[in-house]
CSV table of C-alpha atoms and ligand atoms in Angstrom, one decimal:
chain,number,residue,atom,x,y,z
A,1204,MET,CA,43.6,31.7,0.2
A,1205,THR,CA,45.5,32.0,3.4
A,1206,VAL,CA,44.4,35.6,3.8
A,1207,LYS,CA,40.8,34.5,3.3
A,1208,VAL,CA,41.1,31.8,6.0
A,1209,ILE,CA,42.7,34.2,8.4
A,1210,THR,CA,40.1,36.9,7.8
A,1211,TRP,CA,37.3,34.3,8.2
A,1212,LEU,CA,38.8,33.2,11.6
A,1213,ASP,CA,39.5,36.8,12.6
A,1214,GLU,CA,35.9,37.9,12.1
A,1215,ARG,CA,34.8,35.1,14.4
A,1216,LEU,CA,37.6,34.9,17.0
A,1217,GLY,CA,38.9,38.5,17.1
A,1218,LEU,CA,42.5,37.4,16.5
A,1219,THR,CA,43.8,40.8,15.6
A,1220,THR,CA,42.3,42.3,18.8
A,1221,ILE,CA,44.1,39.6,20.8
A,1222,TYR,CA,47.3,40.2,18.8
A,1223,ASP,CA,47.2,44.0,19.3
A,1224,LEU,CA,46.4,43.7,23.0
A,1225,VAL,CA,49.0,41.0,23.9
A,1226,LEU,CA,51.8,41.3,21.4
A,1227,ASP,CA,51.6,44.8,19.9
A,1228,ARG,CA,51.1,46.8,23.1
A,1229,LYS,CA,53.1,49.9,23.8
A,1230,VAL,CA,56.1,49.4,26.1
A,1231,PRO,CA,58.3,52.1,27.6
A,1232,LYS,CA,62.0,52.2,26.8
A,1233,VAL,CA,63.3,49.2,28.8
A,1234,ASN,CA,66.5,47.2,29.0
A,1235,TRP,CA,67.7,43.6,29.3
A,1236,TRP,CA,66.6,43.2,32.9
A,1237,PHE,CA,63.0,43.4,31.6
A,1238,THR,CA,63.4,40.1,29.6
A,1239,LEU,CA,63.7,37.9,32.7
A,1240,GLY,CA,59.9,37.5,33.2
A,1241,SER,CA,59.6,36.2,29.7
A,1242,ALA,CA,62.7,34.0,30.3
A,1243,SER,CA,61.0,32.6,33.4
A,1244,LEU,CA,57.9,31.9,31.3
A,1245,PHE,CA,60.0,30.2,28.6
A,1246,LEU,CA,61.7,28.0,31.2
A,1247,PHE,CA,58.4,27.0,32.7
A,1248,VAL,CA,57.1,25.9,29.3
A,1249,LEU,CA,60.4,24.1,28.6
A,1250,GLN,CA,60.2,22.3,32.0
A,1251,GLY,CA,56.6,21.3,31.2
A,1252,VAL,CA,57.4,19.9,27.7
A,1253,THR,CA,60.6,18.0,28.9
A,1254,GLY,CA,58.7,16.8,32.0
A,1255,ILE,CA,55.9,15.4,29.9
A,1256,PHE,CA,58.5,13.5,27.8
A,1257,LEU,CA,60.1,12.2,30.9
A,1258,SER,CA,56.8,10.9,32.3
A,1259,VAL,CA,56.6,8.5,29.3
A,1260,TYR,CA,59.4,6.4,30.8
A,1261,TYR,CA,59.6,7.4,34.5
A,1262,VAL,CA,57.9,5.0,37.0
A,1263,PRO,CA,57.1,6.5,40.4
A,1264,SER,CA,57.6,3.4,42.6
A,1265,PRO,CA,60.6,2.6,44.9
A,1266,GLY,CA,61.3,-0.6,43.0
A,1267,GLN,CA,61.3,1.0,39.5
A,1268,ALA,CA,62.1,4.7,39.8
A,1269,TYR,CA,65.9,4.4,39.9
A,1270,ASN,CA,66.0,1.9,37.0
A,1271,SER,CA,63.5,3.9,34.9
A,1272,ILE,CA,65.9,6.9,35.2
A,1273,GLN,CA,68.9,4.7,34.2
A,1274,TYR,CA,66.9,3.5,31.2
A,1275,ILE,CA,66.0,7.1,30.2
A,1276,MET,CA,69.7,8.0,30.4
A,1277,ASN,CA,71.1,5.0,28.6
A,1278,GLY,CA,68.3,3.3,26.6
A,1279,VAL,CA,66.0,6.0,25.3
A,1280,THR,CA,67.0,8.0,22.2
A,1281,PHE,CA,67.9,11.5,23.4
A,1282,GLY,CA,66.6,10.6,26.9
A,1283,TRP,CA,69.9,11.9,28.4
A,1284,LEU,CA,69.3,15.2,26.6
A,1285,ILE,CA,65.6,15.6,27.8
A,1286,ARG,CA,66.6,14.7,31.4
A,1287,GLY,CA,69.6,17.0,31.2
A,1288,ILE,CA,67.5,19.9,30.0
A,1289,HIS,CA,64.9,19.2,32.7
A,1290,SER,CA,67.3,18.9,35.6
A,1291,TRP,CA,69.6,21.8,34.6
A,1292,GLY,CA,66.5,23.8,33.6
A,1293,SER,CA,65.0,23.5,37.1
A,1294,SER,CA,68.1,25.2,38.6
A,1295,LEU,CA,68.2,27.8,35.9
A,1296,MET,CA,64.5,28.6,36.4
A,1297,VAL,CA,65.0,29.1,40.2
A,1298,ILE,CA,67.9,31.5,39.4
A,1299,ILE,CA,66.1,33.4,36.7
A,1300,VAL,CA,62.8,33.8,38.6
A,1301,PHE,CA,64.8,35.0,41.6
A,1302,ILE,CA,66.7,37.6,39.5
A,1303,HIS,CA,63.4,38.7,37.9
A,1304,MET,CA,62.1,39.2,41.4
A,1305,LEU,CA,65.2,41.3,42.4
A,1306,ARG,CA,64.7,43.4,39.2
A,1307,THR,CA,61.1,44.2,40.0
A,1308,PHE,CA,62.1,44.9,43.6
A,1309,PHE,CA,65.0,47.2,42.9
A,1310,MET,CA,63.1,49.1,40.1
A,1311,GLY,CA,60.1,49.5,42.4
A,1312,ALA,CA,57.8,47.7,40.0
A,1313,TYR,CA,55.9,46.2,42.9
A,1314,LYS,CA,54.4,49.6,43.8
A,1315,PHE,CA,50.8,50.8,43.0
A,1316,PRO,CA,49.1,49.6,40.8
A,1317,ARG,CA,51.3,46.4,40.6
A,1318,GLU,CA,50.9,45.0,44.1
A,1319,ILE,CA,48.9,42.0,43.0
A,1320,THR,CA,51.5,41.2,40.3
A,1321,TRP,CA,54.1,41.2,43.0
A,1322,LEU,CA,51.9,39.0,45.3
A,1323,THR,CA,51.2,36.4,42.6
A,1324,GLY,CA,55.0,36.6,41.9
A,1325,VAL,CA,55.8,35.7,45.5
A,1326,PHE,CA,53.5,32.6,45.3
A,1327,LEU,CA,55.1,31.8,42.0
A,1328,LEU,CA,58.6,31.8,43.6
A,1329,PHE,CA,57.4,29.4,46.4
A,1330,ALA,CA,55.7,27.1,43.9
A,1331,THR,CA,58.9,27.1,41.7
A,1332,LEU,CA,61.0,26.1,44.8
A,1333,GLY,CA,58.3,23.5,45.6
A,1334,MET,CA,58.8,22.0,42.1
A,1335,GLY,CA,62.5,21.8,42.7
A,1336,PHE,CA,62.0,20.2,46.2
A,1337,THR,CA,59.5,17.6,45.0
A,1338,GLY,CA,61.4,16.8,41.7
A,1339,TYR,CA,64.7,16.2,43.5
A,1340,LEU,CA,63.3,13.0,45.2
A,1341,LEU,CA,62.0,11.4,42.0
A,1342,PRO,CA,65.3,9.8,40.8
A,1343,TRP,CA,65.2,7.8,44.1
A,1344,ASN,CA,69.0,7.6,44.4
A,1345,GLN,CA,71.0,8.0,47.6
A,1346,ARG,CA,71.3,11.8,47.1
A,1347,ALA,CA,67.6,12.2,46.5
A,1348,PHE,CA,66.6,10.0,49.4
A,1349,TRP,CA,68.9,11.8,52.0
A,1350,ALA,CA,68.3,15.3,50.7
A,1351,THR,CA,64.5,14.7,51.2
A,1352,THR,CA,65.2,13.1,54.6
A,1353,VAL,CA,67.0,16.3,55.6
A,1354,GLY,CA,64.6,18.7,53.9
A,1355,THR,CA,61.5,17.2,55.5
A,1356,GLU,CA,63.4,17.0,58.9
A,1357,ILE,CA,64.0,20.8,58.6
A,1358,ALA,CA,60.2,21.3,57.9
A,1359,GLY,CA,59.6,19.2,61.0
A,1360,THR,CA,61.4,21.7,63.2
A,1361,VAL,CA,58.5,24.3,62.9
A,1362,PRO,CA,57.3,25.0,66.5
A,1363,LEU,CA,54.0,23.1,67.5
A,1364,ILE,CA,52.9,21.9,64.0
A,1365,GLY,CA,56.4,20.6,62.9
A,1366,ASP,CA,55.6,17.0,63.5
A,1367,PHE,CA,52.3,17.3,61.6
A,1368,ILE,CA,54.1,18.9,58.6
A,1369,LEU,CA,56.7,16.2,58.6
A,1370,ARG,CA,54.1,13.5,58.6
A,1371,VAL,CA,52.1,15.2,55.8
A,1372,LEU,CA,55.2,15.6,53.7
A,1373,ARG,CA,56.4,12.0,54.2
A,1374,GLY,CA,53.0,10.3,54.4
A,1375,GLY,CA,54.1,8.7,57.6
A,1376,SER,CA,57.1,8.9,60.0
A,1377,ASP,CA,59.7,7.7,57.4
A,1378,LEU,CA,60.4,8.1,53.7
A,1379,SER,CA,58.6,5.4,51.8
A,1380,ALA,CA,56.6,4.5,48.7
A,1381,VAL,CA,53.9,6.8,50.0
A,1382,THR,CA,56.4,9.8,50.1
A,1383,LEU,CA,57.5,9.1,46.5
A,1384,ALA,CA,53.9,8.8,45.3
A,1385,ARG,CA,52.8,12.1,46.9
A,1386,PHE,CA,56.0,14.0,45.8
A,1387,PHE,CA,55.3,12.7,42.2
A,1388,SER,CA,51.7,13.7,42.3
A,1389,VAL,CA,52.5,17.2,43.7
A,1390,HIS,CA,55.3,17.6,41.2
A,1391,ILE,CA,53.2,16.7,38.1
A,1392,TRP,CA,49.7,17.8,39.1
A,1393,PHE,CA,49.2,20.0,42.1
A,1394,LEU,CA,52.0,22.5,41.7
A,1395,PRO,CA,51.8,22.8,37.8
A,1396,VAL,CA,48.1,23.6,38.1
A,1397,VAL,CA,48.8,26.2,40.8
A,1398,ILE,CA,51.6,27.7,38.7
A,1399,ILE,CA,49.5,27.9,35.5
A,1400,ALA,CA,46.7,29.6,37.5
A,1401,LEU,CA,49.2,32.1,39.0
A,1402,ILE,CA,51.0,32.8,35.7
A,1403,SER,CA,47.6,33.5,34.1
A,1404,VAL,CA,46.8,36.2,36.7
A,1405,HIS,CA,50.4,37.5,36.6
A,1406,MET,CA,50.3,37.8,32.8
A,1407,TYR,CA,46.8,39.3,32.8
A,1408,LEU,CA,48.0,42.0,35.1
A,1409,VAL,CA,51.2,42.6,33.0
A,1410,VAL,CA,49.0,43.1,29.9
A,1411,ARG,CA,46.4,45.1,31.7
A,1412,LEU,CA,48.7,47.5,33.6
A,1413,GLY,CA,51.5,47.6,31.1
A,1414,ILE,CA,55.2,47.4,32.0
A,1415,SER,CA,56.6,49.9,34.4
A,1416,SER,CA,59.4,52.1,33.1
A,1417,VAL,CA,63.0,52.3,34.3
A,1418,PRO,CA,63.0,54.6,37.4
A,1419,LYS,CA,64.7,57.9,36.5
A,1420,GLU,CA,67.4,59.4,38.8
A,1421,GLU,CA,65.7,62.8,39.0
A,1422,GLU,CA,62.5,61.1,40.2
A,1423,SER,CA,64.2,59.5,43.1
A,1424,GLU,CA,66.1,62.7,43.9
A,1425,SER,CA,63.0,64.9,43.9
A,1426,SER,CA,61.1,62.4,46.0
A,1427,GLY,CA,64.1,62.3,48.3
A,1428,GLU,CA,63.9,66.1,48.7
A,1429,ALA,CA,60.2,66.0,49.3
A,1430,ALA,CA,60.5,63.4,52.1
B,1190,HEM,C1,57.3,31.5,37.2
B,1190,HEM,C2,57.6,32.7,37.6
B,1190,HEM,C3,57.4,34.0,36.9
B,1190,HEM,C4,57.0,34.2,35.6
B,1190,HEM,C5,56.8,33.2,34.5
B,1190,HEM,C6,56.9,35.7,35.5
B,1190,HEM,C7,56.6,36.4,34.3
B,1190,HEM,C8,56.6,37.7,34.2
B,1190,HEM,C9,56.5,38.5,32.9
B,1190,HEM,C10,56.6,37.8,31.5
B,1190,HEM,C11,56.5,39.8,33.2
B,1190,HEM,C12,56.6,41.0,32.2
B,1190,HEM,C13,58.0,41.2,31.7
B,1190,HEM,C14,59.0,41.6,32.8
B,1190,HEM,O1,58.8,42.6,33.5
B,1190,HEM,O2,59.9,40.9,33.0
B,1190,HEM,C15,56.5,39.9,34.6
B,1190,HEM,C16,56.4,41.1,35.3
B,1190,HEM,C17,56.4,41.2,36.7
B,1190,HEM,N1,56.7,40.2,37.6
B,1190,HEM,FE1,56.9,38.3,37.1
B,1190,HEM,N2,57.1,36.3,36.7
B,1190,HEM,C18,57.4,35.3,37.6
B,1190,HEM,C19,57.8,35.4,38.9
B,1190,HEM,C20,57.8,36.7,39.6
B,1190,HEM,C21,58.2,36.9,41.0
B,1190,HEM,C22,58.8,35.8,41.9
B,1190,HEM,C23,57.9,38.2,41.3
B,1190,HEM,C24,58.1,38.9,42.6
B,1190,HEM,C25,58.0,38.4,43.8
B,1190,HEM,C26,57.4,38.8,40.1
B,1190,HEM,C27,56.9,40.1,40.0
B,1190,HEM,C28,56.6,40.8,38.9
B,1190,HEM,C29,56.3,42.2,38.8
B,1190,HEM,C30,56.1,43.2,40.0
B,1190,HEM,C31,56.1,42.5,37.4
B,1190,HEM,C32,55.7,43.9,36.8
B,1190,HEM,C33,57.0,44.4,36.3
B,1190,HEM,C34,56.8,45.8,35.6
B,1190,HEM,O3,55.6,46.2,35.3
B,1190,HEM,O4,57.8,46.4,35.3
B,1190,HEM,N3,57.3,37.9,39.1
B,1190,HEM,N4,56.5,38.7,35.2
């Protein structure tokens, strides 16, 4: 019966083709460093799922934000766990994405034909950092408030357009309800949409081009001689 259902669906949706293309493709002999892209992807999904749960109780207004977090920590069943995973996960994701970037850099995986994979990766790194920056304000505690005050101040030191950037980030000259609202919006809508789009292109290219292999010593030696 199950086989019949699967065959029925496969004939219409091409499931085995998708499976072969995405999950059963040939990969060169690789090592543990090659797992960090998938680890980044896993962490992004984990952040998404825990973030959605947090949004059930979190209230993005200066009068309610702090208390709603306290309630998540002390009143909601496993709220402390969900928030813990989300806040530790954010730091872990930045670290893992960064090491994934170093791996692709040191193994020369950014070279032809993977330049666009690298380029989308660079934007993914910035977007991931942006998630950390906007998320940090949301608990609306002293640390969050002053970290964002300093962070936006630093952005404000850009020559010529610094003041403009600072006002756009804060939604005025000071941190206020407007700042909290726009950081929340950027954190749960703008950046996630951008990241999902970038990951889609990134993954399309990984599937299309295949994974690069570990550079061999002889290759670098011979190219050294040729140069
Ligand atoms: C949210 C962030 C990211 C996710 C989810 C992600 C995901 C992945 C995955 C699953 C792979 C294939 C497996 C692997 O090689 O590890 C990959 C490959 C790759 N990624 Fe990322 N990545 C991210 C960020 C970055 C960054 C920041 C860069 C560089 C600036 C980058 C550059 C590359 C390159 C060049 C490859 C091809 C590697 C090869 O063919 O050997 N990625 N990425």
